[in-house]
Amino acid sequence: MIRFDNSYARMPQGFYARVDPTPVTAPRLLALNGALADRLGMDRDALTVEMLAGNAIPDGAVPLAQAYAGHQFGGFVPQLGDGRAVLLGEIVAPDGARFDIQLKGSGPTPFSRRGDGRAWMGPVLREYVVSEFMAAMGVPTTRALAAVATGDQVWRDQGGLPGAVLTRVAASHIRVGTFQYFAVRDDRARLQALTDHVIARHYPDADGALALLERVVAAQAETIAQWMALGFIHGVMNTDNMAISGETIDYGPCAFMDGYHPQTVFSSIDRQGRYAWANQPDIAVWNLAQFATCLIPLMGEEEAAVEAATKAVHGFAPLYQAAWRRRFGAKLGIDGAAHQALIERLLTLMATERADFTRVFAGLSDGTARDEFTDRAGFDAWSRDWQALSPDQAVIARANPRRIPRNHRIEQAIASAVAGDMAPFERLFQAVTHPRDLHADWADLALPPAPAEAVRQTFCGT
Ligand code: AMP
Ligand code: MG
């Protein structure tokens, strides 16, 4: 049995639409994250395939679709909302932490617009493996509890594809866009109710809207610095995909860089490169400015509120830069604040040759980083200066994954899963959720793609 305690369902009318998942034809378990179930204190036997598919609603669940708005690629959409997901409810883990349990791909809701409310196996498995890798590296993120195949087809540009449902776990699914939904409607009462809810749930020591803004700015600065340090590109940093908890959310067209270049973009819909790797901190600031705009009406006298909110948003840059220096310093086993220029020299060398981001840093542990460069003399010169600082090898080994969920491997695993073979997915999952282990059996998963295997574009999770 799962013990739900649904605080969001107790929010006033207008926060969500009550809607049950739509049953599917022939649910089949693709993956179940037993370690996460244990961490959440969820009885594995209660996680039946019928429940995970949305065919059986567990006792105590109050399924609902959350309302939210959002800026998509800079353009404001006053109503988005959960169009293909339902929040089953919330649970409180043994350590007291509260989590949303959400089914994604569970059928239409009042927010579906023209969408079918479904997901296909590809994006479900991509989110599953990438979010669990992020968790293994200590990046704040939503988690993946289960993936089931529905037995139904969904229709996309590529034709008919096997449907799937992801069970997603989050500290909450409240986004910048949730605030925008009420702000754009001038609904002061609900904005205040949402703010109170979020403070109680995520930032209990914040004493009002301004303090909340400062906390979210700080949380996002840390999260984005961690993305950067892993070569992660989110791909759709719309305000509806930025979580107030600071967790990474919505792994649609996300990807990790193989060869390093700061302007790398994968998403097929990001034609201008708005959400390129190097732009992510600036976009975070832009999104946080939208969040601040929502909160200003709750912050007292307007002129002073605008000034305080602006200052809070400007607080992102120093926090982010400090986090960046700390993260990249750890990747090199040195004090990043004292040696920022050395970090940047290495990145410049890497960008010139599009050296493999993950292999260069992992290779600093075993002397193989040099092999990633054709300009060996350039690397050697840098390396002498680096070695002179006596880098801390234990710190390097912790900060740098040996394996990441590389695009080509994800796509191979999805292709096998579609063909009925989950073994490559399970192997990839094990390898990237133990990302620092030196393990000879997984050596091939640490390799960059051969030219013919390289994936240059990723597609949204629709
Ligand atoms: P995303 O770009 O994935 O963050 O989604 C943006 C909006 O489109 C959200 O409101 C989603 O719920 C909605 N959406 C995406 N895919 C579908 C779908 N297949 N059916 C219904 N709504 C969808
Ligand atoms: Mg989204």
Short mmCIF file of C-alpha atoms and ligand atoms in Angstrom, two decimals:
data_model
loop_
_atom_site.label_atom_id
_atom_site.label_comp_id
_atom_site.label_asym_id
_atom_site.label_seq_id
_atom_site.Cartn_x
_atom_site.Cartn_y
_atom_site.Cartn_z
CA MET A 1 0.00 0.00 0.00
CA ILE A 2 1.13 3.55 -0.79
CA ARG A 3 0.37 6.25 1.77
CA PHE A 4 -0.56 9.42 -0.07
CA ASP A 5 -0.81 12.88 1.44
CA ASN A 6 -1.95 15.20 -1.32
CA SER A 7 -1.21 18.79 -0.40
CA TYR A 8 -1.63 20.10 -3.95
CA ALA A 9 -5.10 18.57 -4.19
CA ARG A 10 -5.99 20.68 -1.17
CA MET A 11 -5.10 23.90 -2.99
CA PRO A 12 -8.00 26.19 -3.97
CA GLN A 13 -10.04 25.68 -7.08
CA GLY A 14 -8.22 26.77 -10.23
CA PHE A 15 -4.85 25.21 -9.46
CA TYR A 16 -5.59 22.00 -11.30
CA ALA A 17 -8.16 19.85 -13.04
CA ARG A 18 -9.15 16.54 -11.48
CA VAL A 19 -8.61 13.91 -14.14
CA ASP A 20 -7.87 10.21 -14.05
CA PRO A 21 -5.28 8.57 -16.26
CA THR A 22 -6.76 6.90 -19.33
CA PRO A 23 -6.35 3.11 -19.24
CA VAL A 24 -4.07 1.43 -21.75
CA THR A 25 -4.48 -1.86 -23.59
CA ALA A 26 -1.66 -4.13 -22.49
CA PRO A 27 0.70 -2.68 -19.89
CA ARG A 28 4.13 -4.26 -19.62
CA LEU A 29 6.88 -3.25 -17.24
CA LEU A 30 9.99 -1.92 -18.99
CA ALA A 31 11.96 -0.74 -15.97
CA LEU A 32 11.44 -0.37 -12.26
CA ASN A 33 13.81 1.62 -10.07
CA GLY A 34 13.94 -0.50 -6.94
CA ALA A 35 16.63 1.61 -5.29
CA LEU A 36 14.47 4.70 -5.63
CA ALA A 37 11.38 2.87 -4.34
CA ASP A 38 13.40 1.94 -1.25
CA ARG A 39 14.64 5.50 -0.77
CA LEU A 40 11.04 6.72 -0.93
CA GLY A 41 9.88 4.04 1.49
CA MET A 42 7.52 2.67 -1.16
CA ASP A 43 6.61 -0.97 -0.94
CA ARG A 44 7.78 -2.50 -4.23
CA ASP A 45 4.80 -4.86 -4.27
CA ALA A 46 2.47 -1.86 -4.29
CA LEU A 47 4.05 -0.64 -7.52
CA THR A 48 2.01 -2.85 -9.80
CA VAL A 49 2.24 -2.55 -13.55
CA GLU A 50 -1.49 -1.72 -13.61
CA MET A 51 -0.91 1.25 -11.34
CA LEU A 52 2.22 2.40 -13.17
CA ALA A 53 0.28 2.33 -16.44
CA GLY A 54 -2.63 4.32 -15.04
CA ASN A 55 -5.06 1.41 -15.30
CA ALA A 56 -5.54 1.09 -11.54
CA ILE A 57 -5.73 4.10 -9.27
CA PRO A 58 -4.20 3.32 -5.91
CA ASP A 59 -6.13 4.04 -2.72
CA GLY A 60 -5.52 7.56 -1.52
CA ALA A 61 -4.46 8.95 -4.91
CA VAL A 62 -6.30 12.04 -6.20
CA PRO A 63 -5.13 12.24 -9.80
CA LEU A 64 -4.96 15.76 -11.18
CA ALA A 65 -3.42 17.81 -13.97
CA GLN A 66 -1.69 20.99 -12.82
CA ALA A 67 -2.36 24.34 -14.45
CA TYR A 68 0.59 26.44 -15.57
CA ALA A 69 1.59 28.98 -18.18
CA GLY A 70 5.01 29.63 -19.67
CA HIS A 71 7.35 31.39 -22.01
CA GLN A 72 8.23 28.97 -24.78
CA PHE A 73 11.33 30.13 -26.68
CA GLY A 74 10.62 33.62 -25.39
CA GLY A 75 6.93 33.74 -26.42
CA PHE A 76 4.36 33.78 -23.66
CA VAL A 77 1.58 31.16 -23.60
CA PRO A 78 -0.97 31.98 -20.86
CA GLN A 79 -2.22 28.42 -20.57
CA LEU A 80 -0.14 25.27 -20.89
CA GLY A 81 -0.65 22.87 -17.99
CA ASP A 82 -0.13 19.12 -17.71
CA GLY A 83 -1.30 18.00 -21.12
CA ARG A 84 0.11 14.50 -20.92
CA ALA A 85 0.70 13.90 -17.24
CA VAL A 86 -1.25 13.45 -14.06
CA LEU A 87 -0.07 13.87 -10.52
CA LEU A 88 -1.27 10.75 -8.72
CA GLY A 89 -0.46 12.28 -5.37
CA GLU A 90 2.32 12.96 -2.90
CA ILE A 91 4.12 10.69 -0.52
CA VAL A 92 6.28 11.43 2.47
CA ALA A 93 9.51 9.41 2.53
CA PRO A 94 10.90 7.92 5.76
CA ASP A 95 13.24 10.92 6.14
CA GLY A 96 10.26 13.29 6.03
CA ALA A 97 10.86 14.56 2.48
CA ARG A 98 7.73 15.00 0.38
CA PHE A 99 7.58 13.81 -3.23
CA ASP A 100 5.15 14.07 -6.13
CA ILE A 101 4.35 10.82 -7.89
CA GLN A 102 3.41 11.65 -11.45
CA LEU A 103 2.47 9.55 -14.46
CA LYS A 104 3.73 11.08 -17.69
CA GLY A 105 2.15 9.93 -20.95
CA SER A 106 -1.03 8.90 -19.14
CA GLY A 107 -3.63 10.26 -21.54
CA PRO A 108 -5.45 13.48 -22.30
CA THR A 109 -6.34 16.14 -19.75
CA PRO A 110 -8.21 19.44 -20.03
CA PHE A 111 -4.79 20.98 -20.82
CA SER A 112 -3.95 18.71 -23.76
CA ARG A 113 -4.97 21.21 -26.45
CA ARG A 114 -4.43 19.27 -29.69
CA GLY A 115 -2.07 16.72 -28.15
CA ASP A 116 -2.95 13.09 -27.52
CA GLY A 117 -1.74 13.07 -23.91
CA ARG A 118 0.64 10.24 -24.69
CA ALA A 119 4.36 9.64 -24.90
CA TRP A 120 6.26 7.08 -26.87
CA MET A 121 8.92 4.76 -25.54
CA GLY A 122 11.86 6.84 -26.81
CA PRO A 123 11.47 9.97 -24.67
CA VAL A 124 10.29 7.91 -21.70
CA LEU A 125 13.44 5.80 -21.68
CA ARG A 126 15.63 8.82 -22.44
CA GLU A 127 14.26 10.69 -19.43
CA TYR A 128 14.56 7.57 -17.29
CA VAL A 129 18.24 7.00 -17.92
CA VAL A 130 19.35 10.63 -18.11
CA SER A 131 17.55 11.75 -14.94
CA GLU A 132 18.94 8.78 -13.01
CA PHE A 133 22.45 9.54 -14.24
CA MET A 134 22.02 13.13 -13.05
CA ALA A 135 20.86 11.86 -9.66
CA ALA A 136 23.88 9.55 -9.47
CA MET A 137 26.14 12.57 -10.05
CA GLY A 138 24.37 14.51 -7.31
CA VAL A 139 22.57 16.96 -9.61
CA PRO A 140 19.19 18.11 -8.28
CA THR A 141 16.68 16.40 -10.56
CA THR A 142 13.33 14.74 -10.88
CA ARG A 143 13.70 10.96 -10.67
CA ALA A 144 12.40 8.01 -12.65
CA LEU A 145 10.58 5.33 -10.68
CA ALA A 146 9.24 3.20 -13.51
CA ALA A 147 8.60 2.92 -17.22
CA VAL A 148 5.85 0.79 -18.72
CA ALA A 149 4.94 0.05 -22.31
CA THR A 150 1.24 0.61 -22.93
CA GLY A 151 0.66 -1.86 -25.75
CA ASP A 152 -0.93 1.01 -27.71
CA GLN A 153 0.57 2.93 -30.59
CA VAL A 154 1.07 6.66 -30.61
CA TRP A 155 1.31 8.61 -33.84
CA ARG A 156 4.16 10.98 -34.45
CA ASP A 157 6.00 12.36 -37.48
CA GLN A 158 7.97 9.13 -37.64
CA GLY A 159 4.71 7.10 -37.87
CA GLY A 160 3.21 4.69 -35.33
CA LEU A 161 5.39 4.17 -32.26
CA PRO A 162 5.00 2.09 -29.11
CA GLY A 163 3.44 4.10 -26.29
CA ALA A 164 4.89 4.25 -22.78
CA VAL A 165 4.26 5.86 -19.41
CA LEU A 166 6.96 7.19 -17.12
CA THR A 167 6.47 7.41 -13.37
CA ARG A 168 8.25 10.59 -12.41
CA VAL A 169 9.15 11.59 -8.88
CA ALA A 170 9.83 15.23 -7.95
CA ALA A 171 10.12 17.36 -4.85
CA SER A 172 7.28 19.11 -6.65
CA HIS A 173 6.27 19.89 -10.21
CA ILE A 174 5.72 23.57 -9.44
CA ARG A 175 7.40 25.71 -12.10
CA VAL A 176 8.09 29.34 -12.87
CA GLY A 177 5.15 28.88 -15.25
CA THR A 178 2.85 27.96 -12.35
CA PHE A 179 3.41 31.42 -10.92
CA GLN A 180 3.00 33.01 -14.34
CA TYR A 181 -0.39 31.32 -14.72
CA PHE A 182 -1.82 33.26 -11.79
CA ALA A 183 0.23 36.41 -12.29
CA VAL A 184 -1.01 36.94 -15.83
CA ARG A 185 -4.58 36.57 -14.54
CA ASP A 186 -3.93 39.18 -11.84
CA ASP A 187 -5.06 36.59 -9.31
CA ARG A 188 -3.37 37.95 -6.22
CA ALA A 189 -5.11 35.54 -3.81
CA ARG A 190 -3.99 32.42 -5.64
CA LEU A 191 -0.52 33.83 -6.21
CA GLN A 192 -0.23 34.30 -2.47
CA ALA A 193 -1.60 30.80 -1.81
CA LEU A 194 0.95 29.33 -4.23
CA THR A 195 3.77 31.32 -2.66
CA ASP A 196 2.78 30.15 0.82
CA HIS A 197 2.56 26.56 -0.37
CA VAL A 198 5.98 26.69 -2.02
CA ILE A 199 7.65 28.30 0.96
CA ALA A 200 6.21 25.73 3.36
CA ARG A 201 7.15 22.91 1.04
CA HIS A 202 10.57 23.88 -0.29
CA TYR A 203 12.02 26.85 1.56
CA PRO A 204 10.49 26.85 5.06
CA ASP A 205 12.99 29.38 6.35
CA ALA A 206 12.06 31.99 3.71
CA ASP A 207 10.03 34.74 5.30
CA GLY A 208 8.17 36.00 2.25
CA ALA A 209 8.17 36.42 -1.52
CA LEU A 210 11.53 38.18 -1.72
CA ALA A 211 13.27 35.54 0.37
CA LEU A 212 11.64 32.88 -1.78
CA LEU A 213 12.98 34.55 -4.91
CA GLU A 214 16.48 34.67 -3.41
CA ARG A 215 16.33 30.98 -2.51
CA VAL A 216 15.19 29.94 -5.97
CA VAL A 217 17.90 32.07 -7.59
CA ALA A 218 20.51 30.37 -5.39
CA ALA A 219 19.15 26.88 -6.06
CA GLN A 220 19.11 27.43 -9.82
CA ALA A 221 22.64 28.87 -9.80
CA GLU A 222 23.89 25.65 -8.21
CA THR A 223 21.91 23.38 -10.52
CA ILE A 224 22.92 25.12 -13.74
CA ALA A 225 26.60 25.11 -12.69
CA GLN A 226 26.28 21.33 -12.29
CA TRP A 227 24.77 21.00 -15.76
CA MET A 228 27.67 22.95 -17.20
CA ALA A 229 30.21 20.79 -15.41
CA LEU A 230 28.72 17.67 -17.02
CA GLY A 231 28.39 19.09 -20.53
CA PHE A 232 24.63 18.83 -20.19
CA ILE A 233 22.34 20.75 -22.51
CA HIS A 234 18.74 20.86 -21.31
CA GLY A 235 17.36 21.86 -24.67
CA VAL A 236 14.04 23.46 -23.67
CA MET A 237 14.67 25.91 -20.86
CA ASN A 238 11.21 27.42 -21.17
CA THR A 239 9.80 28.95 -18.00
CA ASP A 240 7.34 26.06 -17.72
CA ASN A 241 10.34 23.72 -17.58
CA MET A 242 12.12 25.49 -14.73
CA ALA A 243 11.26 23.99 -11.36
CA ILE A 244 10.93 26.16 -8.27
CA SER A 245 12.58 23.40 -6.23
CA GLY A 246 15.77 23.83 -8.27
CA GLU A 247 15.46 20.33 -9.69
CA THR A 248 16.26 19.66 -13.32
CA ILE A 249 12.92 18.89 -14.97
CA ASP A 250 11.60 17.88 -18.41
CA TYR A 251 14.24 15.93 -20.24
CA GLY A 252 12.75 16.39 -23.69
CA PRO A 253 15.47 17.00 -26.26
CA CYS A 254 18.26 17.16 -23.69
CA ALA A 255 21.70 15.77 -24.45
CA PHE A 256 25.30 15.68 -23.30
CA MET A 257 28.05 16.98 -25.50
CA ASP A 258 30.54 14.50 -26.87
CA GLY A 259 33.07 16.89 -28.42
CA TYR A 260 33.25 20.15 -26.51
CA HIS A 261 32.05 23.34 -28.05
CA PRO A 262 30.27 26.04 -26.04
CA GLN A 263 27.66 26.75 -28.72
CA THR A 264 26.51 23.14 -28.95
CA VAL A 265 22.76 22.66 -29.50
CA PHE A 266 20.93 19.40 -30.18
CA SER A 267 17.24 20.19 -30.09
CA SER A 268 15.62 20.08 -33.51
CA ILE A 269 13.28 22.94 -32.56
CA ASP A 270 16.02 25.23 -31.22
CA ARG A 271 16.98 26.66 -34.59
CA GLN A 272 18.51 29.86 -33.23
CA GLY A 273 20.55 28.11 -30.56
CA ARG A 274 18.70 29.96 -27.80
CA TYR A 275 19.34 27.11 -25.38
CA ALA A 276 22.92 26.28 -26.41
CA TRP A 277 25.23 24.98 -23.66
CA ALA A 278 26.95 28.32 -23.03
CA ASN A 279 23.67 30.26 -23.00
CA GLN A 280 22.10 28.29 -20.18
CA PRO A 281 23.12 30.58 -17.30
CA ASP A 282 21.83 33.66 -19.15
CA ILE A 283 18.57 31.92 -19.92
CA ALA A 284 18.23 30.95 -16.27
CA VAL A 285 18.51 34.64 -15.39
CA TRP A 286 15.89 35.50 -18.00
CA ASN A 287 13.54 32.88 -16.53
CA LEU A 288 14.22 34.03 -12.99
CA ALA A 289 13.38 37.59 -14.05
CA GLN A 290 9.98 36.27 -15.17
CA PHE A 291 9.59 34.61 -11.79
CA ALA A 292 10.54 37.85 -10.04
CA THR A 293 7.94 39.74 -12.10
CA CYS A 294 5.27 37.36 -10.80
CA LEU A 295 6.28 37.93 -7.18
CA ILE A 296 6.54 41.73 -7.23
CA PRO A 297 2.81 42.25 -6.49
CA LEU A 298 3.34 40.30 -3.25
CA MET A 299 6.35 42.33 -2.19
CA GLY A 300 4.76 45.55 -0.94
CA GLU A 301 5.29 49.04 -2.31
CA GLU A 302 5.99 48.70 -5.99
CA GLU A 303 9.08 50.78 -6.57
CA ALA A 304 10.93 49.23 -3.65
CA ALA A 305 9.70 45.78 -4.67
CA VAL A 306 11.02 46.17 -8.21
CA GLU A 307 14.36 47.29 -6.88
CA ALA A 308 14.63 44.40 -4.41
CA ALA A 309 13.51 41.83 -6.97
CA THR A 310 15.99 43.15 -9.53
CA LYS A 311 18.78 42.92 -7.02
CA ALA A 312 17.78 39.35 -6.15
CA VAL A 313 17.85 38.30 -9.82
CA HIS A 314 21.23 40.00 -10.26
CA GLY A 315 22.37 37.83 -7.36
CA PHE A 316 22.42 34.90 -9.78
CA ALA A 317 25.66 35.88 -11.54
CA PRO A 318 28.02 35.89 -8.54
CA LEU A 319 26.44 32.74 -7.09
CA TYR A 320 26.64 30.96 -10.42
CA GLN A 321 30.21 32.06 -11.05
CA ALA A 322 31.28 30.85 -7.62
CA ALA A 323 29.51 27.52 -8.20
CA TRP A 324 31.09 27.22 -11.65
CA ARG A 325 34.59 27.82 -10.27
CA ARG A 326 33.96 25.31 -7.49
CA ARG A 327 32.62 22.64 -9.88
CA PHE A 328 35.27 23.07 -12.57
CA GLY A 329 37.94 23.44 -9.89
CA ALA A 330 36.86 20.05 -8.52
CA LYS A 331 37.01 18.57 -12.02
CA LEU A 332 40.68 19.56 -12.07
CA GLY A 333 41.31 18.83 -8.40
CA ILE A 334 42.34 22.41 -7.74
CA ASP A 335 40.96 25.56 -6.13
CA GLY A 336 38.85 26.89 -8.97
CA ALA A 337 38.42 30.33 -7.44
CA ALA A 338 42.18 30.85 -7.34
CA HIS A 339 42.86 29.34 -10.77
CA GLN A 340 39.98 30.26 -13.05
CA ALA A 341 42.33 31.21 -15.89
CA LEU A 342 43.81 27.70 -15.88
CA ILE A 343 40.33 26.17 -16.18
CA GLU A 344 39.53 28.46 -19.07
CA ARG A 345 42.79 27.64 -20.84
CA LEU A 346 41.90 23.98 -20.83
CA LEU A 347 38.38 24.66 -22.13
CA THR A 348 39.82 26.80 -24.92
CA LEU A 349 42.18 24.01 -25.96
CA MET A 350 39.27 21.56 -25.88
CA ALA A 351 36.96 23.79 -27.93
CA THR A 352 39.60 24.28 -30.64
CA GLU A 353 39.68 20.54 -31.29
CA ARG A 354 36.21 19.63 -30.06
CA ALA A 355 37.94 17.29 -27.63
CA ASP A 356 35.59 14.89 -25.86
CA PHE A 357 34.27 16.70 -22.79
CA THR A 358 33.84 13.65 -20.59
CA ARG A 359 36.99 11.82 -21.64
CA VAL A 360 39.32 14.78 -21.17
CA PHE A 361 38.25 15.29 -17.55
CA ALA A 362 38.01 11.58 -16.70
CA GLY A 363 41.40 11.14 -18.34
CA LEU A 364 43.04 13.50 -15.87
CA SER A 365 42.86 10.66 -13.38
CA ASP A 366 44.80 8.13 -15.40
CA GLY A 367 46.97 10.16 -17.74
CA THR A 368 44.82 9.53 -20.82
CA ALA A 369 43.49 13.09 -21.16
CA ARG A 370 46.45 13.89 -23.42
CA ASP A 371 45.26 11.26 -25.93
CA GLU A 372 42.13 13.33 -26.55
CA PHE A 373 44.19 16.09 -28.18
CA THR A 374 46.03 16.30 -31.46
CA ASP A 375 47.85 19.40 -30.18
CA ARG A 376 49.83 17.41 -27.61
CA ALA A 377 52.31 20.21 -27.07
CA GLY A 378 49.49 22.59 -26.21
CA PHE A 379 48.05 20.11 -23.76
CA ASP A 380 51.46 19.36 -22.24
CA ALA A 381 52.12 23.03 -21.62
CA TRP A 382 48.79 23.37 -19.87
CA SER A 383 49.34 20.13 -17.98
CA ARG A 384 52.71 21.28 -16.58
CA ASP A 385 51.06 24.35 -15.06
CA TRP A 386 48.22 22.22 -13.75
CA GLN A 387 50.52 19.56 -12.25
CA ALA A 388 52.47 22.30 -10.51
CA LEU A 389 49.38 22.87 -8.35
CA SER A 390 49.47 19.25 -7.05
CA PRO A 391 45.87 18.46 -8.03
CA ASP A 392 43.86 16.31 -5.65
CA GLN A 393 43.20 13.02 -7.47
CA ALA A 394 40.43 11.91 -5.11
CA VAL A 395 38.51 15.12 -5.83
CA ILE A 396 39.00 14.65 -9.58
CA ALA A 397 37.73 11.09 -9.45
CA ARG A 398 34.58 12.16 -7.62
CA ALA A 399 33.78 15.15 -9.81
CA ASN A 400 34.15 13.47 -13.19
CA PRO A 401 32.01 10.68 -14.57
CA ARG A 402 33.77 8.06 -16.66
CA ARG A 403 30.53 7.33 -18.44
CA ILE A 404 27.62 9.54 -19.37
CA PRO A 405 24.43 8.57 -21.20
CA ARG A 406 25.76 9.41 -24.62
CA ASN A 407 23.22 10.19 -27.27
CA HIS A 408 24.14 7.40 -29.61
CA ARG A 409 23.96 4.86 -26.80
CA ILE A 410 20.58 6.12 -25.68
CA GLU A 411 19.28 5.83 -29.21
CA GLN A 412 20.69 2.33 -29.62
CA ALA A 413 19.05 1.31 -26.34
CA ILE A 414 15.72 2.78 -27.45
CA ALA A 415 15.90 1.01 -30.81
CA SER A 416 16.50 -2.30 -29.02
CA ALA A 417 13.67 -1.61 -26.55
CA VAL A 418 11.29 -0.92 -29.41
CA ALA A 419 12.35 -4.26 -30.89
CA GLY A 420 11.56 -5.95 -27.57
CA ASP A 421 15.07 -6.26 -26.14
CA MET A 422 15.60 -4.30 -22.91
CA ALA A 423 19.10 -5.67 -22.27
CA PRO A 424 21.03 -2.73 -23.85
CA PHE A 425 18.91 -0.26 -21.88
CA GLU A 426 19.50 -2.10 -18.61
CA ARG A 427 23.22 -2.26 -19.28
CA LEU A 428 23.38 1.45 -20.11
CA PHE A 429 21.34 2.24 -17.02
CA GLN A 430 23.68 0.27 -14.75
CA ALA A 431 26.76 1.79 -16.34
CA VAL A 432 25.65 5.42 -16.05
CA THR A 433 24.15 5.11 -12.58
CA HIS A 434 27.58 3.92 -11.43
CA PRO A 435 29.29 6.64 -13.42
CA ARG A 436 32.59 6.77 -11.59
CA ASP A 437 33.31 3.04 -11.37
CA LEU A 438 36.24 1.73 -13.32
CA HIS A 439 34.63 -1.32 -14.82
CA ALA A 440 36.18 -3.12 -17.75
CA ASP A 441 32.82 -4.56 -18.89
CA TRP A 442 31.55 -1.08 -19.58
CA ALA A 443 34.59 0.21 -21.45
CA ASP A 444 32.68 0.51 -24.73
CA LEU A 445 30.10 2.77 -23.07
CA ALA A 446 32.84 5.29 -22.26
CA LEU A 447 33.79 5.67 -25.92
CA PRO A 448 32.68 8.62 -28.03
CA PRO A 449 30.49 7.80 -31.03
CA ALA A 450 32.13 6.69 -34.24
CA PRO A 451 31.43 9.29 -36.95
CA ALA A 452 28.58 7.19 -38.35
CA GLU A 453 27.02 6.80 -34.90
CA ALA A 454 27.08 10.47 -33.91
CA VAL A 455 23.69 11.98 -33.14
CA ARG A 456 23.42 15.61 -34.19
CA GLN A 457 19.80 16.29 -33.38
CA THR A 458 17.38 15.35 -30.63
CA PHE A 459 13.61 15.70 -30.63
CA CYS A 460 11.12 16.91 -28.06
CA GLY A 461 9.48 14.35 -25.85
CA THR A 462 6.10 14.61 -27.53
P1 AMP B 1 7.12 20.48 -23.13
O1 AMP B 1 7.64 21.24 -24.30
O2 AMP B 1 7.35 19.03 -23.21
O3 AMP B 1 7.56 21.05 -21.84
O4 AMP B 1 5.52 20.64 -23.18
C1 AMP B 1 4.90 21.86 -23.36
C2 AMP B 1 3.40 21.73 -23.22
O5 AMP B 1 2.86 20.87 -24.21
C3 AMP B 1 2.93 21.18 -21.89
O6 AMP B 1 1.73 21.83 -21.54
C4 AMP B 1 2.69 19.73 -22.20
O7 AMP B 1 1.79 19.14 -21.31
C5 AMP B 1 2.11 19.83 -23.60
N1 AMP B 1 2.27 18.56 -24.35
C6 AMP B 1 3.43 18.07 -24.82
N2 AMP B 1 3.20 16.89 -25.44
C7 AMP B 1 1.89 16.63 -25.37
C8 AMP B 1 1.04 15.57 -25.81
N3 AMP B 1 1.52 14.51 -26.48
N4 AMP B 1 -0.28 15.66 -25.54
C9 AMP B 1 -0.78 16.71 -24.88
N5 AMP B 1 -0.04 17.73 -24.43
C10 AMP B 1 1.27 17.71 -24.67
MG MG B 2 7.34 20.79 -19.93
#
